[in-house]
mmCIF file of C-alpha atoms and ligand atoms in Angstrom:
data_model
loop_
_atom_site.group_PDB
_atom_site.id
_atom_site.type_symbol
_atom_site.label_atom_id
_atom_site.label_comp_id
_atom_site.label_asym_id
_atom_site.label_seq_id
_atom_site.Cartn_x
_atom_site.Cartn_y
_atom_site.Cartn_z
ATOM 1 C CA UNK L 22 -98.588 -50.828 -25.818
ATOM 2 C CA UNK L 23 -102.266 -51.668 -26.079
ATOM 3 C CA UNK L 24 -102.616 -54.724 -27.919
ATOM 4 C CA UNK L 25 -99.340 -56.079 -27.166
ATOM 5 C CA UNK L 26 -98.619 -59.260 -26.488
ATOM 6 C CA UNK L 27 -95.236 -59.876 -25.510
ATOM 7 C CA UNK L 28 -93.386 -56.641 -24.068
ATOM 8 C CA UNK L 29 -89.600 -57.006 -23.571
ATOM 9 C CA UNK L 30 -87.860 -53.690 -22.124
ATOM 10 C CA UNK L 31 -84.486 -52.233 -21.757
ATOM 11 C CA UNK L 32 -82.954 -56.308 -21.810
ATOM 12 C CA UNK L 33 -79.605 -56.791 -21.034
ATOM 13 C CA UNK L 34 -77.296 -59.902 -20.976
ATOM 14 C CA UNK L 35 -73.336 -60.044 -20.942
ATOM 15 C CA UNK L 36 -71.381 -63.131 -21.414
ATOM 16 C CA UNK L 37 -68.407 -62.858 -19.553
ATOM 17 C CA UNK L 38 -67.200 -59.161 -20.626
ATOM 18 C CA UNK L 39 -69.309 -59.513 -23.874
ATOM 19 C CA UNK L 40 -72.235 -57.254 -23.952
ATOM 20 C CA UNK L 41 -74.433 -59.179 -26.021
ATOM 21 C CA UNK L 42 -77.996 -57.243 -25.898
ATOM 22 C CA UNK L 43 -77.751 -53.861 -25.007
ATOM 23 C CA UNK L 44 -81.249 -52.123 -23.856
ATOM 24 C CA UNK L 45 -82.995 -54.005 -26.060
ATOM 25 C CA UNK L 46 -86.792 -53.088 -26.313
ATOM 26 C CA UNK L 47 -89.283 -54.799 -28.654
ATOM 27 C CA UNK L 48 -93.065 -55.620 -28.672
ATOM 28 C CA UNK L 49 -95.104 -58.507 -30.556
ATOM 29 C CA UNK L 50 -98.861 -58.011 -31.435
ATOM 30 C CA UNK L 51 -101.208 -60.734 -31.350
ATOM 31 C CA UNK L 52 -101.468 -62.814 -34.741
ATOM 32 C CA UNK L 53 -98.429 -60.659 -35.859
ATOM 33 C CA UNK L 54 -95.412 -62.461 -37.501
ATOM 34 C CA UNK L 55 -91.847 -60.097 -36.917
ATOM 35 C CA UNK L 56 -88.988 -61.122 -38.188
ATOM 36 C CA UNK L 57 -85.175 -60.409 -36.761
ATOM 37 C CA UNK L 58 -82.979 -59.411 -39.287
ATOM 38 C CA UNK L 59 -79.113 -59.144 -38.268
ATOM 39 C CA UNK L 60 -75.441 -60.019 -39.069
ATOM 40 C CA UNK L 61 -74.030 -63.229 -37.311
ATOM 41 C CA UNK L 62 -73.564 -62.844 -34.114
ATOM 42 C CA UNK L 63 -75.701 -59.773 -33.300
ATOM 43 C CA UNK L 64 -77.595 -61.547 -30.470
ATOM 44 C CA UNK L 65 -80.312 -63.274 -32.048
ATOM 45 C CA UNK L 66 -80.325 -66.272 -31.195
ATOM 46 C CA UNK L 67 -79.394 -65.107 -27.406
ATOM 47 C CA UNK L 68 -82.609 -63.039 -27.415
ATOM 48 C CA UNK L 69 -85.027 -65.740 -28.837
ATOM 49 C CA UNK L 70 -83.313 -67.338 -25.655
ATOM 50 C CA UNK L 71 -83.964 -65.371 -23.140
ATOM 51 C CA UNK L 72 -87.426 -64.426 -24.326
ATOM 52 C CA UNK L 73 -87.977 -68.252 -24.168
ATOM 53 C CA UNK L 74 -86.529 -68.331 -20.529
ATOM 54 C CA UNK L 75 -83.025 -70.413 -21.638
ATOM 55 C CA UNK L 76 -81.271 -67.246 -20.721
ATOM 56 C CA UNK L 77 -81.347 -65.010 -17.466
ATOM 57 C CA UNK L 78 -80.766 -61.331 -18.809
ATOM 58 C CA UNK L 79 -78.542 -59.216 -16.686
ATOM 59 C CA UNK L 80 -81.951 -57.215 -16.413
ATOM 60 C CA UNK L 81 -84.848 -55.434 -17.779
ATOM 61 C CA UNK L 82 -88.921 -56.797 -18.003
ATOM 62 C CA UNK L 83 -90.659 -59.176 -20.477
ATOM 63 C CA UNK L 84 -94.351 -59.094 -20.294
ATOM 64 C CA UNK L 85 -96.817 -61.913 -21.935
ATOM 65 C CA UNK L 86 -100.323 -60.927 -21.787
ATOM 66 C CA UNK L 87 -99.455 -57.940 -19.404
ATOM 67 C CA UNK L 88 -98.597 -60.701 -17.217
ATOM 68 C CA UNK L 89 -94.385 -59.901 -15.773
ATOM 69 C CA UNK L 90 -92.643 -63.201 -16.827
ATOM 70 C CA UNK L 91 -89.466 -61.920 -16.561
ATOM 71 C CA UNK L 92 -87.647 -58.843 -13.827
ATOM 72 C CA UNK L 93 -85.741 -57.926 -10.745
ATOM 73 C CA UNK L 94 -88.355 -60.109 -8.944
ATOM 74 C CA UNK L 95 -89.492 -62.838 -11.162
ATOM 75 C CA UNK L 96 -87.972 -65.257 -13.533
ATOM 76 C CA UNK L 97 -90.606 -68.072 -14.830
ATOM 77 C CA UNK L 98 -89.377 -71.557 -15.881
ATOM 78 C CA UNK L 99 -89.730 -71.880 -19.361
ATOM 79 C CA UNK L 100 -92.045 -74.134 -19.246
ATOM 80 C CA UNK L 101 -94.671 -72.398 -17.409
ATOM 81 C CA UNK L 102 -94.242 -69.251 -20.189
ATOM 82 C CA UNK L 103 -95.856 -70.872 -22.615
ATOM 83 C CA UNK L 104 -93.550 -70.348 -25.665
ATOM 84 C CA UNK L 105 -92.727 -72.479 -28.230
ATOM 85 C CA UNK L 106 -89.498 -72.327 -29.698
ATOM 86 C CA UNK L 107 -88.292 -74.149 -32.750
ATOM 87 C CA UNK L 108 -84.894 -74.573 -33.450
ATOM 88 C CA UNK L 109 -82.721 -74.518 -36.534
ATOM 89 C CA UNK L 110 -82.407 -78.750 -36.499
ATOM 90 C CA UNK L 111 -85.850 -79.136 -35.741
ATOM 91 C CA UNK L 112 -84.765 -81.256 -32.735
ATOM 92 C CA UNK L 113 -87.760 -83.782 -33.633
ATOM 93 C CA UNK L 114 -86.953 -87.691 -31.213
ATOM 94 C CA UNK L 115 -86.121 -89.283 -33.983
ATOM 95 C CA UNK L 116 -87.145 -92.602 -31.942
ATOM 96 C CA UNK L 117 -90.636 -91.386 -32.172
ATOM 97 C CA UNK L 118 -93.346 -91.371 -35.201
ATOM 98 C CA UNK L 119 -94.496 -88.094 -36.345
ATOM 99 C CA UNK L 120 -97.708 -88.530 -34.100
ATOM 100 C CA UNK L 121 -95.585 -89.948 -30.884
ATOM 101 C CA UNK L 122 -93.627 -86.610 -31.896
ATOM 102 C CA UNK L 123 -96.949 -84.268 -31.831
ATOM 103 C CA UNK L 124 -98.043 -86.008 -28.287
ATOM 104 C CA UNK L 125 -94.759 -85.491 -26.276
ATOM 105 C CA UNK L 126 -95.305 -82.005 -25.321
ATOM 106 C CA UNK L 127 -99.116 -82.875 -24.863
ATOM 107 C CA UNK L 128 -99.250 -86.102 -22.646
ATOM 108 C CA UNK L 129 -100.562 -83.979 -19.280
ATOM 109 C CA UNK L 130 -103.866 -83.403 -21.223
ATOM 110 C CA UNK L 131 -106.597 -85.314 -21.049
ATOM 111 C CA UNK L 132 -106.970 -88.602 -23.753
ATOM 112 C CA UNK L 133 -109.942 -86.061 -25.447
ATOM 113 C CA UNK L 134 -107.950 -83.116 -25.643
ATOM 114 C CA UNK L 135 -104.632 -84.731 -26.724
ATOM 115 C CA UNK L 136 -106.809 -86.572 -29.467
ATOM 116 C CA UNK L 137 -108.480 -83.019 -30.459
ATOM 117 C CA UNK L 138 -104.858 -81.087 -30.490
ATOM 118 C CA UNK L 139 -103.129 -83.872 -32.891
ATOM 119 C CA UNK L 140 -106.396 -83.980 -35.178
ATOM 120 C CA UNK L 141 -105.887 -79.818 -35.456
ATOM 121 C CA UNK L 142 -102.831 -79.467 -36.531
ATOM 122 C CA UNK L 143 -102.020 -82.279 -38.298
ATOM 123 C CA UNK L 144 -104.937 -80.946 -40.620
ATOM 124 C CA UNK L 145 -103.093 -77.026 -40.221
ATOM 125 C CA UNK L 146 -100.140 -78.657 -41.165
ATOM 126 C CA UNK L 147 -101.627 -81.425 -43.647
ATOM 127 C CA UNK L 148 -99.321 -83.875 -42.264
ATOM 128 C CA UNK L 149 -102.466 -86.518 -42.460
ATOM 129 C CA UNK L 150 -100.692 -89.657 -44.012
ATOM 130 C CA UNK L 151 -97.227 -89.030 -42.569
ATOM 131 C CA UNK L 152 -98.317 -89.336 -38.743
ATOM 132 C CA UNK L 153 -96.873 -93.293 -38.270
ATOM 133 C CA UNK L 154 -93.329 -92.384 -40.409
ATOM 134 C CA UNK L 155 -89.940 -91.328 -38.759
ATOM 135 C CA UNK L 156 -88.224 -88.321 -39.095
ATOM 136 C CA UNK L 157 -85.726 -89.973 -41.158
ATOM 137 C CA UNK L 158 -88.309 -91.220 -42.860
ATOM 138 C CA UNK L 159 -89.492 -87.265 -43.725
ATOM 139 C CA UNK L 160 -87.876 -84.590 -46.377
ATOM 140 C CA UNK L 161 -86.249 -81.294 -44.728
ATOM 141 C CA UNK L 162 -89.566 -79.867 -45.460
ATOM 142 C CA UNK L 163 -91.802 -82.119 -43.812
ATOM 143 C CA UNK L 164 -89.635 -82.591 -40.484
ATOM 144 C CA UNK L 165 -90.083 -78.755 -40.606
ATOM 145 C CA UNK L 166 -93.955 -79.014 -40.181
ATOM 146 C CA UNK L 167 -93.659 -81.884 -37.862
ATOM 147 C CA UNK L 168 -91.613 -79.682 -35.383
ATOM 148 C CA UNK L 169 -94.056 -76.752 -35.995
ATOM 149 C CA UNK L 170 -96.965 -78.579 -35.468
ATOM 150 C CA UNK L 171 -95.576 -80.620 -32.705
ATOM 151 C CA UNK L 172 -95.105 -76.946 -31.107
ATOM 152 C CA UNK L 173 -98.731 -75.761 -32.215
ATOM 153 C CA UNK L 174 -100.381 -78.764 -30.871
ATOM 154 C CA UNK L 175 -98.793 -77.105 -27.016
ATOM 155 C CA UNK L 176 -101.120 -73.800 -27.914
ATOM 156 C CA UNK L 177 -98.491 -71.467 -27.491
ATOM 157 C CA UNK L 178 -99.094 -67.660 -26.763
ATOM 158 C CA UNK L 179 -96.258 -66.813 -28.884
ATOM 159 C CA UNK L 180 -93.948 -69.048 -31.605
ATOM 160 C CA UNK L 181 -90.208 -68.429 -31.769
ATOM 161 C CA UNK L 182 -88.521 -70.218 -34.685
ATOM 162 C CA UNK L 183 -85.073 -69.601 -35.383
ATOM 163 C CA UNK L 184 -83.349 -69.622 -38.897
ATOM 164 C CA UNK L 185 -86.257 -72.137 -39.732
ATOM 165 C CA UNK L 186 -85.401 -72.511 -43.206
ATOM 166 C CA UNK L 187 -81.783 -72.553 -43.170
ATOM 167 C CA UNK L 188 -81.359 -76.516 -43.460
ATOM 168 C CA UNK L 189 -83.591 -76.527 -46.419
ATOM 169 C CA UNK L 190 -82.121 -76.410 -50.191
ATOM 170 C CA UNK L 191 -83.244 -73.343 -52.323
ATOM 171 C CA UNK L 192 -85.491 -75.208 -54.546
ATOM 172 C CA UNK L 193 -87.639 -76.260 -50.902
ATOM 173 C CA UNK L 194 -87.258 -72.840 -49.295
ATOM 174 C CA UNK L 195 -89.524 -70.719 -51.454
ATOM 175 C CA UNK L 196 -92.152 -73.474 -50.925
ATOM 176 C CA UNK L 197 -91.973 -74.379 -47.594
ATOM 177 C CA UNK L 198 -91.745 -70.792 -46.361
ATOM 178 C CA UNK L 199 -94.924 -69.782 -47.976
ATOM 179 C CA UNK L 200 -96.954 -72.887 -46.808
ATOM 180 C CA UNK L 201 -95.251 -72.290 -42.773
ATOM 181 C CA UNK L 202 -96.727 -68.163 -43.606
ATOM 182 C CA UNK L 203 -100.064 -69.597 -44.128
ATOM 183 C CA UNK L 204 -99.973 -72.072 -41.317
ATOM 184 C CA UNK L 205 -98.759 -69.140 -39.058
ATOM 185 C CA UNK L 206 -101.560 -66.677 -39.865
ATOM 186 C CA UNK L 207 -104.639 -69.178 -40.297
ATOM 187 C CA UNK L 208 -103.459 -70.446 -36.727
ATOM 188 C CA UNK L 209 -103.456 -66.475 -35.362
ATOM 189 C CA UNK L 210 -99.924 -67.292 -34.354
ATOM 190 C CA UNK L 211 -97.815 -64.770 -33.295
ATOM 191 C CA UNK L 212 -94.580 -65.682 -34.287
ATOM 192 C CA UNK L 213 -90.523 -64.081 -33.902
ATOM 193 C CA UNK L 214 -88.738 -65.587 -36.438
ATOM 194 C CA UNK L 215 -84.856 -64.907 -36.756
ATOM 195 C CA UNK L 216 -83.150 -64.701 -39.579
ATOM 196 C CA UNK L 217 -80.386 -63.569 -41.655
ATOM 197 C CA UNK L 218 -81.897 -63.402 -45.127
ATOM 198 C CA UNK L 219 -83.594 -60.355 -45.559
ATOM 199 C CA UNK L 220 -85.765 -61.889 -48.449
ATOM 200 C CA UNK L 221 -86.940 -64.560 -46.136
ATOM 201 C CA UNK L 222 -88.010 -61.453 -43.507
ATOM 202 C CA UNK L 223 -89.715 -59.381 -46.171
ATOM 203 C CA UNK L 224 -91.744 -61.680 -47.335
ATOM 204 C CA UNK L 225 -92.937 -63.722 -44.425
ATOM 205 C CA UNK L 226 -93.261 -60.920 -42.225
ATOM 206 C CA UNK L 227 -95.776 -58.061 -40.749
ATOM 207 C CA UNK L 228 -92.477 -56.357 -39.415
ATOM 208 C CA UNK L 229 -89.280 -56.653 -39.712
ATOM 209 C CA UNK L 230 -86.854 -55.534 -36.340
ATOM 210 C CA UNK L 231 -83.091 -54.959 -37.582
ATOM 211 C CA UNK L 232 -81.302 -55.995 -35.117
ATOM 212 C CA UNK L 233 -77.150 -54.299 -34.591
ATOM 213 C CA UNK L 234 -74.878 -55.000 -32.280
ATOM 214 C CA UNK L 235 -77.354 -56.055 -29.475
ATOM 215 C CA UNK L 236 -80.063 -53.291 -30.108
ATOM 216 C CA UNK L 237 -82.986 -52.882 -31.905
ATOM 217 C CA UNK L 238 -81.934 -49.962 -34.618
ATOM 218 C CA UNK L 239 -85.182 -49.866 -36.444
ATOM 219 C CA UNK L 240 -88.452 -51.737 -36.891
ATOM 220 C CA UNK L 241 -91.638 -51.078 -38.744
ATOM 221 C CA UNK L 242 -93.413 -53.180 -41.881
ATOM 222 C CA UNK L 243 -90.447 -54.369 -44.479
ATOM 223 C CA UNK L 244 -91.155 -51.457 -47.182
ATOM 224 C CA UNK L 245 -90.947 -48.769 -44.730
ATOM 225 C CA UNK L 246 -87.630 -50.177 -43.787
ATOM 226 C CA UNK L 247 -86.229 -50.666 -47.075
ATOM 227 C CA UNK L 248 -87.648 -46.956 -48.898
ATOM 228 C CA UNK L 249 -86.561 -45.300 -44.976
ATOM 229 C CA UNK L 250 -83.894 -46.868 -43.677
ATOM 230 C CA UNK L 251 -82.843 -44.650 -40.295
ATOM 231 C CA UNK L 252 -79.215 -45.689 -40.385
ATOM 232 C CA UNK L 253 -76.274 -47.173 -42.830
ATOM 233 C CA UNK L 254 -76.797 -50.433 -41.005
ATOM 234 C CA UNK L 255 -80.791 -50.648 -41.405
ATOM 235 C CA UNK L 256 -79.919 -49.449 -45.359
ATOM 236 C CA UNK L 257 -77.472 -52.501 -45.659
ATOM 237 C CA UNK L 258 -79.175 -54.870 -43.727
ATOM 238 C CA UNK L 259 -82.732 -53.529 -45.936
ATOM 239 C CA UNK L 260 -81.178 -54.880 -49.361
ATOM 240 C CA UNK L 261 -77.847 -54.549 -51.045
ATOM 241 C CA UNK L 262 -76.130 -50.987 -51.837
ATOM 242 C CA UNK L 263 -73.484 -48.568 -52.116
ATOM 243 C CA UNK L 264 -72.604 -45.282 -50.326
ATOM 244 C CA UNK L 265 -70.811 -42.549 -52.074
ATOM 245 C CA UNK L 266 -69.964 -39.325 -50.333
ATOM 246 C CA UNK L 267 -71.116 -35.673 -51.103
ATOM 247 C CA UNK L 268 -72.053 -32.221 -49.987
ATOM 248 C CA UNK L 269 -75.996 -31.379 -49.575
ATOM 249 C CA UNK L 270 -77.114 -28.313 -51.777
ATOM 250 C CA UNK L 271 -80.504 -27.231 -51.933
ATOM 251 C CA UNK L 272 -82.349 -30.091 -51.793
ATOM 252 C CA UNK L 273 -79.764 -32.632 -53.674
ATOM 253 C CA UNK L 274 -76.425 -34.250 -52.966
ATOM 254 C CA UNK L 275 -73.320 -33.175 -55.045
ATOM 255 C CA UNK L 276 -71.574 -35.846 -55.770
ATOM 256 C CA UNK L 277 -68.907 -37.706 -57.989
ATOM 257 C CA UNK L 278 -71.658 -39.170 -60.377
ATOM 258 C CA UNK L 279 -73.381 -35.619 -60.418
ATOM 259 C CA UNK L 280 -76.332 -34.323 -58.309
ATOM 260 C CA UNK L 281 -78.620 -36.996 -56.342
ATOM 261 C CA UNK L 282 -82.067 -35.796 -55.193
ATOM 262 C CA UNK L 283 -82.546 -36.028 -51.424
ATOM 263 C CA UNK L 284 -85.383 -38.227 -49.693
ATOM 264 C CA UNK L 285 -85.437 -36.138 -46.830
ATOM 265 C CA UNK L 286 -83.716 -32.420 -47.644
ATOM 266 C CA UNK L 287 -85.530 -31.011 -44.583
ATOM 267 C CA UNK L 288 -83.084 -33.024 -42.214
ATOM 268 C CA UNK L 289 -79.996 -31.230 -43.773
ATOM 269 C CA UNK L 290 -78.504 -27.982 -44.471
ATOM 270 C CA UNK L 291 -76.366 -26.932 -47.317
ATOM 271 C CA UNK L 292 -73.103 -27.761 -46.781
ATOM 272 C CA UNK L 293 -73.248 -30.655 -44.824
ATOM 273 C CA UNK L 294 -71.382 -33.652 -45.704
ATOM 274 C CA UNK L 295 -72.903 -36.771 -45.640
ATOM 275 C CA UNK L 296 -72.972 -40.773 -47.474
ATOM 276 C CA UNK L 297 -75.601 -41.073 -49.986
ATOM 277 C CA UNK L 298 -76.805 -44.950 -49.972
ATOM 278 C CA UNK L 299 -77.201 -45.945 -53.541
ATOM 279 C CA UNK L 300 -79.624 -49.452 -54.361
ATOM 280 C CA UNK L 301 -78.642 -51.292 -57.231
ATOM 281 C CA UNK L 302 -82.015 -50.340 -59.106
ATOM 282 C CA UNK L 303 -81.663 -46.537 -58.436
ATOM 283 C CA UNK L 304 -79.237 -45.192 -61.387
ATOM 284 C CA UNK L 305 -79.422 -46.118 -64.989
ATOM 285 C CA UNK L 306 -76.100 -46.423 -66.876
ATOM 286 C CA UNK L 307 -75.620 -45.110 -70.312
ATOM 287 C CA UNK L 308 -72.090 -45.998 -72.559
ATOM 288 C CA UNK L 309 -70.825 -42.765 -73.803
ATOM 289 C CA UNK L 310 -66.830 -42.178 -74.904
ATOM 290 C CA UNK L 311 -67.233 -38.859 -72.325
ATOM 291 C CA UNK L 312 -68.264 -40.683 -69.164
ATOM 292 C CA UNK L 313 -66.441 -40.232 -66.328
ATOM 293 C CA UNK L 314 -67.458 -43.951 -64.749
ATOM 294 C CA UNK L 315 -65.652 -47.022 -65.908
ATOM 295 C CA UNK L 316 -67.509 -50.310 -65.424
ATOM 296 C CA UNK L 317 -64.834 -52.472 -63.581
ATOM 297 C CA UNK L 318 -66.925 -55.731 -63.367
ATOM 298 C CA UNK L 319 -69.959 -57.699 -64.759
ATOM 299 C CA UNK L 320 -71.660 -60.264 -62.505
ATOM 300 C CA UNK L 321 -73.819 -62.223 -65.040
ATOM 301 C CA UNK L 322 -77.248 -63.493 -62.807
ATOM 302 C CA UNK L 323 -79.480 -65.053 -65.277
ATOM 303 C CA UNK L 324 -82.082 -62.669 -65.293
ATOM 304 C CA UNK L 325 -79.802 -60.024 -64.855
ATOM 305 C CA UNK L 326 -76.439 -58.308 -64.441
ATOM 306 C CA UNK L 327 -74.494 -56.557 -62.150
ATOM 307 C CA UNK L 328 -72.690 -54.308 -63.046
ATOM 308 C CA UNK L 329 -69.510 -52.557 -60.782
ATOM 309 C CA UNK L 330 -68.678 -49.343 -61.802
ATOM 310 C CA UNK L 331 -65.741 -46.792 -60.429
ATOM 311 C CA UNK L 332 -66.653 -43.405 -60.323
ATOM 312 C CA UNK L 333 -63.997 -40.322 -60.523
ATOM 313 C CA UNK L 334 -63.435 -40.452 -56.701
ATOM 314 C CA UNK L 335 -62.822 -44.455 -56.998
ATOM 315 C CA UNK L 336 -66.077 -44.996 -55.239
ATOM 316 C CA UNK L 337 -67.783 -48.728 -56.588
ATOM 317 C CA UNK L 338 -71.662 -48.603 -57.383
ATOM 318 C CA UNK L 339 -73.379 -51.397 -58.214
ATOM 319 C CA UNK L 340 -75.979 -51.454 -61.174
ATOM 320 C CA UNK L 341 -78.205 -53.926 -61.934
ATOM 321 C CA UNK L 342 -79.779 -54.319 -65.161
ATOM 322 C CA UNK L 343 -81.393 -56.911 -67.736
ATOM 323 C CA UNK L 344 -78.234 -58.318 -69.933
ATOM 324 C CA UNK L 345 -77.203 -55.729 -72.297
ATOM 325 C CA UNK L 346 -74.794 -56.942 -75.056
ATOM 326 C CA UNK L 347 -73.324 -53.245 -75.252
ATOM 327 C CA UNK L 348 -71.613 -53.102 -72.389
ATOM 328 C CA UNK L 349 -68.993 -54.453 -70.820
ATOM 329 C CA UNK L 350 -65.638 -54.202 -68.625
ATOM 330 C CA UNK L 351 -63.473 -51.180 -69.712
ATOM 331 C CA UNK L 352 -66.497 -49.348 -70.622
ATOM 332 C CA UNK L 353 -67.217 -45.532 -69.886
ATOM 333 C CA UNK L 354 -70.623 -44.889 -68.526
ATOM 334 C CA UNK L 355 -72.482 -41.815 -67.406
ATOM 335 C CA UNK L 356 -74.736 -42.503 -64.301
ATOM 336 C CA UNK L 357 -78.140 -40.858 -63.927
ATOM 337 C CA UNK L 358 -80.879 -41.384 -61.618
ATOM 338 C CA UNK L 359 -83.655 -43.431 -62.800
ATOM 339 C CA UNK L 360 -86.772 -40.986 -62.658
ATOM 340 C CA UNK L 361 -88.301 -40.316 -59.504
ATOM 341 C CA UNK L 362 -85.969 -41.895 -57.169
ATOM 342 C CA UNK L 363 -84.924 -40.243 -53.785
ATOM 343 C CA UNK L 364 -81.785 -41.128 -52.473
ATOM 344 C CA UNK L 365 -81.395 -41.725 -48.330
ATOM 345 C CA UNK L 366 -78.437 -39.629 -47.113
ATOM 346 C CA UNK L 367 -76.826 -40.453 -43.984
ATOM 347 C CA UNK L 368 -74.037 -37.931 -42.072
ATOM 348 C CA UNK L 369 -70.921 -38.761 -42.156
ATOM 349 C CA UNK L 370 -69.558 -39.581 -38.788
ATOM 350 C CA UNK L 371 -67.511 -37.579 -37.298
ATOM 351 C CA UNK L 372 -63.949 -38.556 -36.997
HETATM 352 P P1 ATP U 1347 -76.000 -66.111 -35.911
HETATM 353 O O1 ATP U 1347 -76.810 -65.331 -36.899
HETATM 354 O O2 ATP U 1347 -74.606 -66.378 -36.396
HETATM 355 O O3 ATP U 1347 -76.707 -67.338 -35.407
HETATM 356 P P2 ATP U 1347 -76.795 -64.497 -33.632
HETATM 357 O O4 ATP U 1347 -77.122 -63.095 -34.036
HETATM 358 O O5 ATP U 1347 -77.937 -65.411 -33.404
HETATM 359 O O6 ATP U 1347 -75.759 -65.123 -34.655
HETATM 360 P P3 ATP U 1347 -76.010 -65.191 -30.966
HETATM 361 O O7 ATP U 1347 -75.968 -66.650 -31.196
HETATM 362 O O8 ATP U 1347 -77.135 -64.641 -30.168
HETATM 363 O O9 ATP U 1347 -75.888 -64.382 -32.323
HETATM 364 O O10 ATP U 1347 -74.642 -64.783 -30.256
HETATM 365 C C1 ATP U 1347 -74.333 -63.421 -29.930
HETATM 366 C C2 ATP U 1347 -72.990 -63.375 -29.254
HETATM 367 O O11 ATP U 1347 -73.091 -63.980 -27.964
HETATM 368 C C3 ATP U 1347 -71.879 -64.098 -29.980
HETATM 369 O O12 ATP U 1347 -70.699 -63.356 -29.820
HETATM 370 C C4 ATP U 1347 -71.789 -65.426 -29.250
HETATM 371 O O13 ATP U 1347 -70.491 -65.957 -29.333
HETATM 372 C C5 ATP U 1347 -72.136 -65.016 -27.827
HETATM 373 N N1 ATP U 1347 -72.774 -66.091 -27.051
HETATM 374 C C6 ATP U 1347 -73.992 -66.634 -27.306
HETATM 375 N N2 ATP U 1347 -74.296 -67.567 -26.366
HETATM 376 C C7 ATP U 1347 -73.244 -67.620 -25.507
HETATM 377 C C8 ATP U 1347 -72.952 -68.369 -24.326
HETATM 378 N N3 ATP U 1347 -73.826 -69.237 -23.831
HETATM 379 N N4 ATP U 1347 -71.777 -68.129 -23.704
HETATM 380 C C9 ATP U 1347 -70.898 -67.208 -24.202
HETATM 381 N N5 ATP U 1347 -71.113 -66.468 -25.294
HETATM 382 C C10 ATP U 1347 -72.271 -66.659 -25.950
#
């Protein structure tokens, strides 16, 4: 890949009998953040790992700067890749100020350059005032910047943070998470951040790998993956829905809530049976005594509602919509598509 920076192809790693990355092929552009979305346990952490050199894969290539780091005939120390990796506890000494924190990684430069590397990023990270504290001394948020610019100040090629905002309460997250963006892209960091939140991924990142059972099942900028998800798994992992089945006819889906327009008909034939993936935005829901779908629950958010209906086949599709008084448990609803919406259809597997 021509401007890649970091190259990683057809990885492999097995714990004991467990096959944890499976092929696994991936590339990082410079400056570019790209974020790992996955369940628990997918092998996220274990390839952050390995790309950082804490794991030996069974085999495959990495590649920083076109340079082999990793293969069958060369395995670099991690700390000759020149990777920084932050971890989900920040891992700051806690014996150490913020600036004694910043040096550590630094202490082979000269007096000049370690002097020139604190003054940058403590001013990237605006931690100017907090440099003689503790960590205890320092909210979630602030340890957070310490550890990232404790990592910066080591001029990394490439920044791997994992689950960096997962010790931070909601009311920090939003904050701190926009403030680590900007520190990321006025640095020209390229970062992989993993994560399981797929609002933290959209937001923060350039593109977003979803990452399933070992493999990388789809990756491109977060809209493309949410409006063209290539599998159920990148549609679930994308943002919340429902799948209901049906039969494909001439450009829609017959199904149990009536006919669903197609995203992409010219991948189908009539006849085929396949799962249509339903978001909780895509239908509208109107009460009427002849509707064949029953709402079954009501999930009040605040701003909104979800709604859970059953349709005639027993299938549950989510709606979500501002509160409306009207309606309510029990209720008979028709379901239509809201107006231009195309639905993503997926076959059904093959028993
Ligand atoms: P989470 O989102 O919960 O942190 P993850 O996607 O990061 O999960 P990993 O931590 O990479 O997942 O773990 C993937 C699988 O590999 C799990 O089944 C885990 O138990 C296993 N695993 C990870 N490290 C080791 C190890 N050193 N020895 C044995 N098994 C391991």
């Amino acid at each position: 890949m021509a401007d890649s920076l970091l190259e990683c192809s057809n990885l492999n790693i097995k714990f004991g009998q467990n096959h944890v990355i499976k092929n696994l092929n991936m590339h990082l552009s410079t400056g570019e953040i790209l974020s790992i979305l996955g369940p628990s346990g997918c092998g996220k952490t274990t390839l952050l790992r390995i790309i950082a050199g804490l794991e030996i894969p069974l085999k495959g290539n990495i590649f920083l700067k076109n340079h082999e780091i990793f293969g069958p005939n060369i395995n670099l120390q991690p700390s000759d890749r020149n990777i920084g990796m932050i971890f989900q506890d920040y891992a700051l000494f806690p014996h150490l100020t913020v600036e004694k924190n910043i040096l550590f990684g630094i202490s082979n430069l000269e007096q000049k350059m370690q002097d020139d590397n604190v003054e940058r990023v403590q001013q990237l990270t605006r931690l100017q005032g907090l440099m003689s504290r503790y960590p205890h001394e320092l909210s979630g948020g602030q340890q957070q910047k310490v550890a990232i610019a404790r990592t910066l100040a080591t001029n990394p090629t490439v920044l791997l943070m994992d689950e960096p905002f997962s010790n931070l309460d909601a009311s920090l997250r939003l904050s701190v998470r926009m403030e680590i963006e900007q520190i990321l892209k006025s640095s020209n960091t390229a970062t992989i951040f993993v994560t399981h939140d797929r609002e933290e991924a959209f937001s923060i990142s350039d593109r977003v790998a979803i990452m399933v059972d070992g493999a990388i099942q789809q990756v491109g900028p977060p809209d493309q993956i949410y409006f063209w998800p290539n599998s159920k798994e990148s549609a679930v992992m994308s943002g919340s829905c429902d799948f209901i089945k049906g039969s494909v006819s001439g450009g829609s889906v017959n199904t149990s809530i009536g006919p669903l327009p197609m995203r992409m008909p010219e991948s189908f034939s009539d006849g085929d049976q396949v799962e249509v993936a339903i978001r909780q935005t895509d239908l509208s829901m109107e009460p009427t005594p002849a509707g064949k779908n029953i709402v079954v629950r009501k999930d009040f958010r605040g701003d909104e509602t979800i709604f859970w209906v059953k349709t005639p086949r027993e299938e549950i599709i989510r709606c979500k919509h501002k509160i409306h008084t009207t309606l309510f448990s029990g209720l008979k609803v028709q379901l239509s598509p809201v107006q231009y919406t195309k639905f993503n259809v997926f076959n059904v597997p093959s028993s």
